[in-house]
Amino acid sequence: GSGGFRKRKHDNFPHGQRREEKENVNPSSALMTSFKSFQLELDTRHDKYERLVKLSRDITIESKRTIFLLHRFTSAPNGEEILNESEVKLDAVRRKIKQVAEELIGEDMYQFHRAISPGLQEYVEAVSFQYFIKTRSLISVDEINKQLIFTAEDREDTKNTTSDCQDNQPRSWSLKVTPVDYLLGVADLTGELMRLCISSVGNGDIDTPFELSQFLRQIYDGFTFIGNTGPYEVSKKLYTLKQSLAKVENACYTLKVRGSEIPKHMLADVFSTKTELIDQDEGLP
Amino acid sequence: MSVSAMFAALQGALGQDQDIREVPGTGGDGRGTGRDGADGALCPQEIRKVVQALEQTAREMLTLLQGVHQGPGFQHIPKKCQKAREHFSTVRTQMESLKTKFPADQYYRFHEHWRFVLQRLVFLAAFVVYLESETLVTREAVAEILGIEADRERGFHLDIEDYLSGILTLASELARLAVNSVTAGDYSRPLRISAFINELDSGFRLLNLKNDSLRKRYDGLKYDVKKIEEVVYDLSIRGLNKEATVGAGGEN
């Protein structure tokens, strides 16, 4: 909208005078020189931010795909294969995170935190989901961060992509998932676990739902313990978490009540209709 | 580790954060500086307390410097500047204490808490320097006046965006000063302000700003430029600028 304004300005000022004023500004004055350096500094900062946003998006996409892959775990007979494949995928994600870490060498991580936070949360979700499937327990922040320490040795393969990374870098560097990113990731995990529960019932697996409801209840207790000490986003997720927990608990209830009445081979039918119902009123991805 | 132990550890970490910042993490972009009032209800602690003290000092200085807009104030500019400089030593002490309230490498984690007051202090420093010497204060000089660093590497520093925001506040203050100096019979000052603002405008034109708060404030600069140009125009069609250049000839 500066066009209209400019026109008005020209109404007030004869063209000649305006031009003369512009020429008065010496392009090599101290002020102009310092603004030139500001331009450089701001551009560098914005470029870095954009690169990080892009990396974060890639991390999000790959993590989501890993989660979808892991959902196939229960139904597939070749569970090992799927776990291995997910490990390969997560390695790829970690390579991306390594690029993020490289971008952040010598920087204040919190300055660019908003650019990478969504990706990190999704990664936490994927990695904790895989960990749960493998060990039936919750991965800790420290364990996640342990996998995000990168050393110079395995830098060869990424050397081409990180041309701005020179030899004077430290030999190893790391990226730390913040407690808040971790919490938000874990809150998302519970949505995935709810889906896992419902689909495992569909597959005739009667033990998993009970195990899951136990696990979800622990997480829910944890979140209630944190309560409003955490940031606003965490309390927001608490509501969705409650819904997920309710669904899983209801599923367990149905299994308990009707499990003794219905012959085992028909359970799948009972829940496949139930699953549809749940999916319909469910806005989660 | 059990789930509950993990969450207890996390809660511990979050609680510590809260001690440092005194208000629960907002996570928002913090553009709204007006939210300070709402935060006041929560338990008073570390950073917030120091920032409040800084805000108090900044307000006092602002009141002091606002005096230059009044008729007789123009004669007392050097005195007022000197007084303001005294206030800056209080600012430096308060900055020292702010530095000790959080880990040095986590500046941006708590940045939002002092962003507003820092921008205002930059403006005040820039205003004082302009009144004294009619030049734009450099980033290094502001940092020195406030007792902080210009570079991130060396500790508590002045973020470039905060510096630029403070300078933009200076521009609107000078637009006001141009108007008031005419009222007070000083016809040469608007011409000098005009030259200064034009240079500043050209400087900002060099920057590629993102669509953020700084950009929003930069968008206001053209109105300040316009205001000052109008003042200069009014003076020149009445021949008042000639008189002024003759009078102020020695200074240029």
GROMACS .gro file of N, CA and C in nm, chain A residues 172-268:
model
  291
  172SER      N    1   3.279  -3.345   1.787
  172SER     CA    2   3.146  -3.401   1.805
  172SER      C    3   3.052  -3.292   1.854
  173TRP      N    4   2.927  -3.302   1.814
  173TRP     CA    5   2.832  -3.202   1.857
  173TRP      C    6   2.697  -3.269   1.874
  174SER      N    7   2.607  -3.205   1.937
  174SER     CA    8   2.482  -3.273   1.967
  174SER      C    9   2.366  -3.176   1.959
  175LEU      N   10   2.249  -3.234   1.956
  175LEU     CA   11   2.128  -3.153   1.962
  175LEU      C   12   2.048  -3.205   2.079
  176LYS      N   13   1.997  -3.114   2.159
  176LYS     CA   14   1.921  -3.160   2.274
  176LYS      C   15   1.774  -3.132   2.253
  177VAL      N   16   1.695  -3.237   2.270
  177VAL     CA   17   1.550  -3.217   2.268
  177VAL      C   18   1.512  -3.154   2.400
  178THR      N   19   1.440  -3.043   2.395
  178THR     CA   20   1.405  -2.976   2.520
  178THR      C   21   1.295  -3.055   2.591
  179PRO      N   22   1.285  -3.040   2.723
  179PRO     CA   23   1.179  -3.111   2.796
  179PRO      C   24   1.041  -3.085   2.738
  180VAL      N   25   1.017  -2.963   2.694
  180VAL     CA   26   0.885  -2.930   2.640
  180VAL      C   27   0.860  -3.003   2.508
  181ASP      N   28   0.960  -3.003   2.420
  181ASP     CA   29   0.945  -3.076   2.294
  181ASP      C   30   0.918  -3.224   2.322
  182TYR      N   31   0.990  -3.275   2.419
  182TYR     CA   32   0.973  -3.416   2.457
  182TYR      C   33   0.831  -3.441   2.506
  183LEU      N   34   0.783  -3.356   2.593
  183LEU     CA   35   0.648  -3.374   2.647
  183LEU      C   36   0.543  -3.369   2.538
  184LEU      N   37   0.558  -3.274   2.448
  184LEU     CA   38   0.459  -3.261   2.340
  184LEU      C   39   0.465  -3.383   2.249
  185GLY      N   40   0.586  -3.431   2.224
  185GLY     CA   41   0.601  -3.551   2.143
  185GLY      C   42   0.535  -3.671   2.209
  186VAL      N   43   0.555  -3.685   2.338
  186VAL     CA   44   0.497  -3.798   2.411
  186VAL      C   45   0.344  -3.787   2.413
  187ALA      N   46   0.295  -3.665   2.423
  187ALA     CA   47   0.149  -3.647   2.421
  187ALA      C   48   0.093  -3.694   2.288
  188ASP      N   49   0.166  -3.666   2.179
  188ASP     CA   50   0.122  -3.714   2.048
  188ASP      C   51   0.130  -3.867   2.041
  189LEU      N   52   0.231  -3.920   2.106
  189LEU     CA   53   0.248  -4.065   2.108
  189LEU      C   54   0.122  -4.135   2.159
  190THR      N   55   0.061  -4.076   2.259
  190THR     CA   56  -0.056  -4.143   2.317
  190THR      C   57  -0.168  -4.159   2.214
  191GLY      N   58  -0.179  -4.064   2.123
  191GLY     CA   59  -0.277  -4.079   2.015
  191GLY      C   60  -0.247  -4.200   1.929
  192GLU      N   61  -0.118  -4.219   1.901
  192GLU     CA   62  -0.079  -4.334   1.821
  192GLU      C   63  -0.107  -4.464   1.896
  193LEU      N   64  -0.081  -4.462   2.026
  193LEU     CA   65  -0.103  -4.584   2.105
  193LEU      C   66  -0.251  -4.620   2.108
  194MET      N   67  -0.334  -4.518   2.112
  194MET     CA   68  -0.478  -4.543   2.109
  194MET      C   69  -0.516  -4.614   1.979
  195ARG      N   70  -0.461  -4.566   1.870
  195ARG     CA   71  -0.488  -4.630   1.741
  195ARG      C   72  -0.437  -4.773   1.740
  196LEU      N   73  -0.318  -4.789   1.797
  196LEU     CA   74  -0.260  -4.923   1.805
  196LEU      C   75  -0.350  -5.016   1.883
  197CYS      N   76  -0.405  -4.967   1.990
  197CYS     CA   77  -0.492  -5.047   2.076
  197CYS      C   78  -0.613  -5.096   1.998
  198ILE      N   79  -0.680  -5.001   1.933
  198ILE     CA   80  -0.802  -5.036   1.862
  198ILE      C   81  -0.773  -5.134   1.749
  199SER      N   82  -0.664  -5.109   1.677
  199SER     CA   83  -0.637  -5.199   1.564
  199SER      C   84  -0.591  -5.337   1.612
  200SER      N   85  -0.525  -5.342   1.728
  200SER     CA   86  -0.480  -5.472   1.775
  200SER      C   87  -0.599  -5.557   1.819
  201VAL      N   88  -0.701  -5.493   1.872
  201VAL     CA   89  -0.823  -5.567   1.905
  201VAL      C   90  -0.883  -5.625   1.778
  202GLY      N   91  -0.882  -5.540   1.676
  202GLY     CA   92  -0.932  -5.584   1.546
  202GLY      C   93  -0.860  -5.708   1.497
  203ASN      N   94  -0.736  -5.722   1.537
  203ASN     CA   95  -0.659  -5.838   1.494
  203ASN      C   96  -0.672  -5.956   1.588
  204GLY      N   97  -0.757  -5.943   1.686
  204GLY     CA   98  -0.780  -6.055   1.778
  204GLY      C   99  -0.678  -6.062   1.890
  205ASP      N  100  -0.600  -5.957   1.904
  205ASP     CA  101  -0.502  -5.955   2.013
  205ASP      C  102  -0.569  -5.897   2.137
  206ILE      N  103  -0.586  -5.980   2.239
  206ILE     CA  104  -0.663  -5.934   2.354
  206ILE      C  105  -0.574  -5.881   2.466
  207ASP      N  106  -0.445  -5.914   2.461
  207ASP     CA  107  -0.358  -5.871   2.571
  207ASP      C  108  -0.310  -5.727   2.555
  208THR      N  109  -0.279  -5.691   2.432
  208THR     CA  110  -0.224  -5.557   2.408
  208THR      C  111  -0.311  -5.444   2.463
  209PRO      N  112  -0.443  -5.446   2.442
  209PRO     CA  113  -0.524  -5.335   2.494
  209PRO      C  114  -0.506  -5.311   2.643
  210PHE      N  115  -0.498  -5.418   2.718
  210PHE     CA  116  -0.485  -5.402   2.863
  210PHE      C  117  -0.349  -5.343   2.898
  211GLU      N  118  -0.251  -5.393   2.828
  211GLU     CA  119  -0.117  -5.340   2.849
  211GLU      C  120  -0.112  -5.191   2.816
  212LEU      N  121  -0.177  -5.157   2.705
  212LEU     CA  122  -0.177  -5.018   2.661
  212LEU      C  123  -0.252  -4.928   2.758
  213SER      N  124  -0.362  -4.975   2.807
  213SER     CA  125  -0.439  -4.890   2.898
  213SER      C  126  -0.358  -4.864   3.025
  214GLN      N  127  -0.285  -4.965   3.066
  214GLN     CA  128  -0.195  -4.949   3.181
  214GLN      C  129  -0.092  -4.840   3.156
  215PHE      N  130  -0.031  -4.853   3.040
  215PHE     CA  131   0.076  -4.762   3.001
  215PHE      C  132   0.024  -4.618   2.985
  216LEU      N  133  -0.089  -4.606   2.916
  216LEU     CA  134  -0.147  -4.473   2.894
  216LEU      C  135  -0.185  -4.408   3.026
  217ARG      N  136  -0.234  -4.490   3.118
  217ARG     CA  137  -0.273  -4.436   3.247
  217ARG      C  138  -0.151  -4.378   3.319
  218GLN      N  139  -0.039  -4.448   3.305
  218GLN     CA  140   0.084  -4.397   3.368
  218GLN      C  141   0.124  -4.262   3.308
  219ILE      N  142   0.114  -4.255   3.175
  219ILE     CA  143   0.151  -4.129   3.110
  219ILE      C  144   0.055  -4.018   3.151
  220TYR      N  145  -0.071  -4.055   3.155
  220TYR     CA  146  -0.171  -3.956   3.194
  220TYR      C  147  -0.143  -3.904   3.336
  221ASP      N  148  -0.111  -3.997   3.424
  221ASP     CA  149  -0.077  -3.956   3.561
  221ASP      C  150   0.042  -3.861   3.560
  222GLY      N  151   0.139  -3.895   3.478
  222GLY     CA  152   0.257  -3.810   3.466
  222GLY      C  153   0.220  -3.669   3.424
  223PHE      N  154   0.134  -3.660   3.322
  223PHE     CA  155   0.094  -3.528   3.274
  223PHE      C  156   0.014  -3.452   3.378
  224THR      N  157  -0.069  -3.523   3.450
  224THR     CA  158  -0.145  -3.452   3.555
  224THR      C  159  -0.051  -3.403   3.664
  225PHE      N  160   0.056  -3.480   3.685
  225PHE     CA  161   0.154  -3.437   3.785
  225PHE      C  162   0.218  -3.305   3.744
  226ILE      N  163   0.246  -3.294   3.614
  226ILE     CA  164   0.306  -3.170   3.564
  226ILE      C  165   0.203  -3.058   3.566
  227GLY      N  166   0.083  -3.092   3.528
  227GLY     CA  167  -0.026  -2.996   3.537
  227GLY      C  168   0.006  -2.864   3.470
  228ASN      N  169  -0.013  -2.756   3.542
  228ASN     CA  170   0.008  -2.626   3.480
  228ASN      C  171   0.147  -2.568   3.506
  229THR      N  172   0.240  -2.654   3.553
  229THR     CA  173   0.379  -2.605   3.562
  229THR      C  174   0.434  -2.586   3.423
  230GLY      N  175   0.389  -2.674   3.333
  230GLY     CA  176   0.441  -2.670   3.196
  230GLY      C  177   0.380  -2.557   3.116
  231PRO      N  178   0.431  -2.541   2.994
  231PRO     CA  179   0.375  -2.436   2.909
  231PRO      C  180   0.233  -2.466   2.865
  232TYR      N  181   0.173  -2.366   2.807
  232TYR     CA  182   0.033  -2.373   2.768
  232TYR      C  183   0.005  -2.490   2.674
  233GLU      N  184   0.094  -2.514   2.579
  233GLU     CA  185   0.068  -2.620   2.480
  233GLU      C  186   0.051  -2.755   2.548
  234VAL      N  187   0.129  -2.775   2.657
  234VAL     CA  188   0.122  -2.904   2.725
  234VAL      C  189  -0.016  -2.923   2.787
  235SER      N  190  -0.066  -2.819   2.850
  235SER     CA  191  -0.199  -2.834   2.912
  235SER      C  192  -0.306  -2.855   2.806
  236LYS      N  193  -0.282  -2.799   2.687
  236LYS     CA  194  -0.379  -2.815   2.579
  236LYS      C  195  -0.387  -2.961   2.536
  237LYS      N  196  -0.268  -3.025   2.531
  237LYS     CA  197  -0.265  -3.165   2.487
  237LYS      C  198  -0.330  -3.257   2.589
  238LEU      N  199  -0.334  -3.212   2.710
  238LEU     CA  200  -0.386  -3.296   2.818
  238LEU      C  201  -0.529  -3.338   2.789
  239TYR      N  202  -0.604  -3.251   2.727
  239TYR     CA  203  -0.744  -3.279   2.696
  239TYR      C  204  -0.755  -3.393   2.596
  240THR      N  205  -0.677  -3.386   2.488
  240THR     CA  206  -0.677  -3.491   2.388
  240THR      C  207  -0.630  -3.623   2.449
  241LEU      N  208  -0.532  -3.611   2.535
  241LEU     CA  209  -0.480  -3.730   2.603
  241LEU      C  210  -0.590  -3.798   2.683
  242LYS      N  211  -0.670  -3.721   2.748
  242LYS     CA  212  -0.778  -3.774   2.829
  242LYS      C  213  -0.877  -3.852   2.740
  243GLN      N  214  -0.904  -3.793   2.625
  243GLN     CA  215  -0.996  -3.859   2.530
  243GLN      C  216  -0.939  -3.994   2.484
  244SER      N  217  -0.810  -3.993   2.449
  244SER     CA  218  -0.747  -4.117   2.404
  244SER      C  219  -0.755  -4.223   2.512
  245LEU      N  220  -0.724  -4.181   2.632
  245LEU     CA  221  -0.726  -4.275   2.744
  245LEU      C  222  -0.867  -4.332   2.762
  246ALA      N  223  -0.967  -4.247   2.752
  246ALA     CA  224  -1.105  -4.293   2.768
  246ALA      C  225  -1.140  -4.398   2.664
  247LYS      N  226  -1.094  -4.376   2.543
  247LYS     CA  227  -1.124  -4.471   2.437
  247LYS      C  228  -1.062  -4.606   2.465
  248VAL      N  229  -0.937  -4.602   2.509
  248VAL     CA  230  -0.867  -4.728   2.537
  248VAL      C  231  -0.933  -4.798   2.655
  249GLU      N  232  -0.968  -4.721   2.755
  249GLU     CA  233  -1.029  -4.783   2.874
  249GLU      C  234  -1.165  -4.843   2.840
  250ASN      N  235  -1.239  -4.774   2.753
  250ASN     CA  236  -1.368  -4.829   2.711
  250ASN      C  237  -1.352  -4.957   2.631
  251ALA      N  238  -1.246  -4.959   2.550
  251ALA     CA  239  -1.220  -5.080   2.472
  251ALA      C  240  -1.192  -5.197   2.565
  252CYS      N  241  -1.112  -5.170   2.668
  252CYS     CA  242  -1.080  -5.276   2.764
  252CYS      C  243  -1.206  -5.323   2.837
  253TYR      N  244  -1.286  -5.227   2.870
  253TYR     CA  245  -1.413  -5.259   2.938
  253TYR      C  246  -1.498  -5.352   2.853
  254THR      N  247  -1.513  -5.315   2.726
  254THR     CA  248  -1.593  -5.398   2.635
  254THR      C  249  -1.536  -5.538   2.624
  255LEU      N  250  -1.404  -5.543   2.616
  255LEU     CA  251  -1.340  -5.674   2.606
  255LEU      C  252  -1.370  -5.759   2.727
  256LYS      N  253  -1.363  -5.697   2.842
  256LYS     CA  254  -1.384  -5.769   2.967
  256LYS      C  255  -1.527  -5.820   2.976
  257VAL      N  256  -1.622  -5.730   2.943
  257VAL     CA  257  -1.762  -5.766   2.960
  257VAL      C  258  -1.807  -5.868   2.857
  258ARG      N  259  -1.770  -5.839   2.733
  258ARG     CA  260  -1.826  -5.923   2.627
  258ARG      C  261  -1.731  -6.034   2.585
  259GLY      N  262  -1.606  -6.022   2.629
  259GLY     CA  263  -1.507  -6.121   2.588
  259GLY      C  264  -1.548  -6.260   2.628
  260SER      N  265  -1.615  -6.273   2.745
  260SER     CA  266  -1.652  -6.406   2.792
  260SER      C  267  -1.775  -6.460   2.719
  261GLU      N  268  -1.850  -6.367   2.659
  261GLU     CA  269  -1.972  -6.411   2.590
  261GLU      C  270  -1.946  -6.449   2.445
  262ILE      N  271  -1.858  -6.372   2.386
  262ILE     CA  272  -1.840  -6.391   2.243
  262ILE      C  273  -1.727  -6.489   2.218
  263PRO      N  274  -1.745  -6.581   2.128
  263PRO     CA  275  -1.638  -6.672   2.092
  263PRO      C  276  -1.519  -6.595   2.033
  264LYS      N  277  -1.402  -6.637   2.064
  264LYS     CA  278  -1.278  -6.566   2.025
  264LYS      C  279  -1.276  -6.525   1.879
  265HIS      N  280  -1.318  -6.617   1.790
  265HIS     CA  281  -1.303  -6.587   1.648
  265HIS      C  282  -1.398  -6.477   1.602
  266MET      N  283  -1.494  -6.442   1.689
  266MET     CA  284  -1.589  -6.338   1.647
  266MET      C  285  -1.554  -6.200   1.704
  267LEU      N  286  -1.458  -6.199   1.794
  267LEU     CA  287  -1.418  -6.072   1.857
  267LEU      C  288  -1.379  -5.967   1.753
  268ALA      N  289  -1.307  -6.014   1.655
  268ALA     CA  290  -1.261  -5.922   1.551
  268ALA      C  291  -1.379  -5.849   1.489
   0.00000   0.00000   0.00000
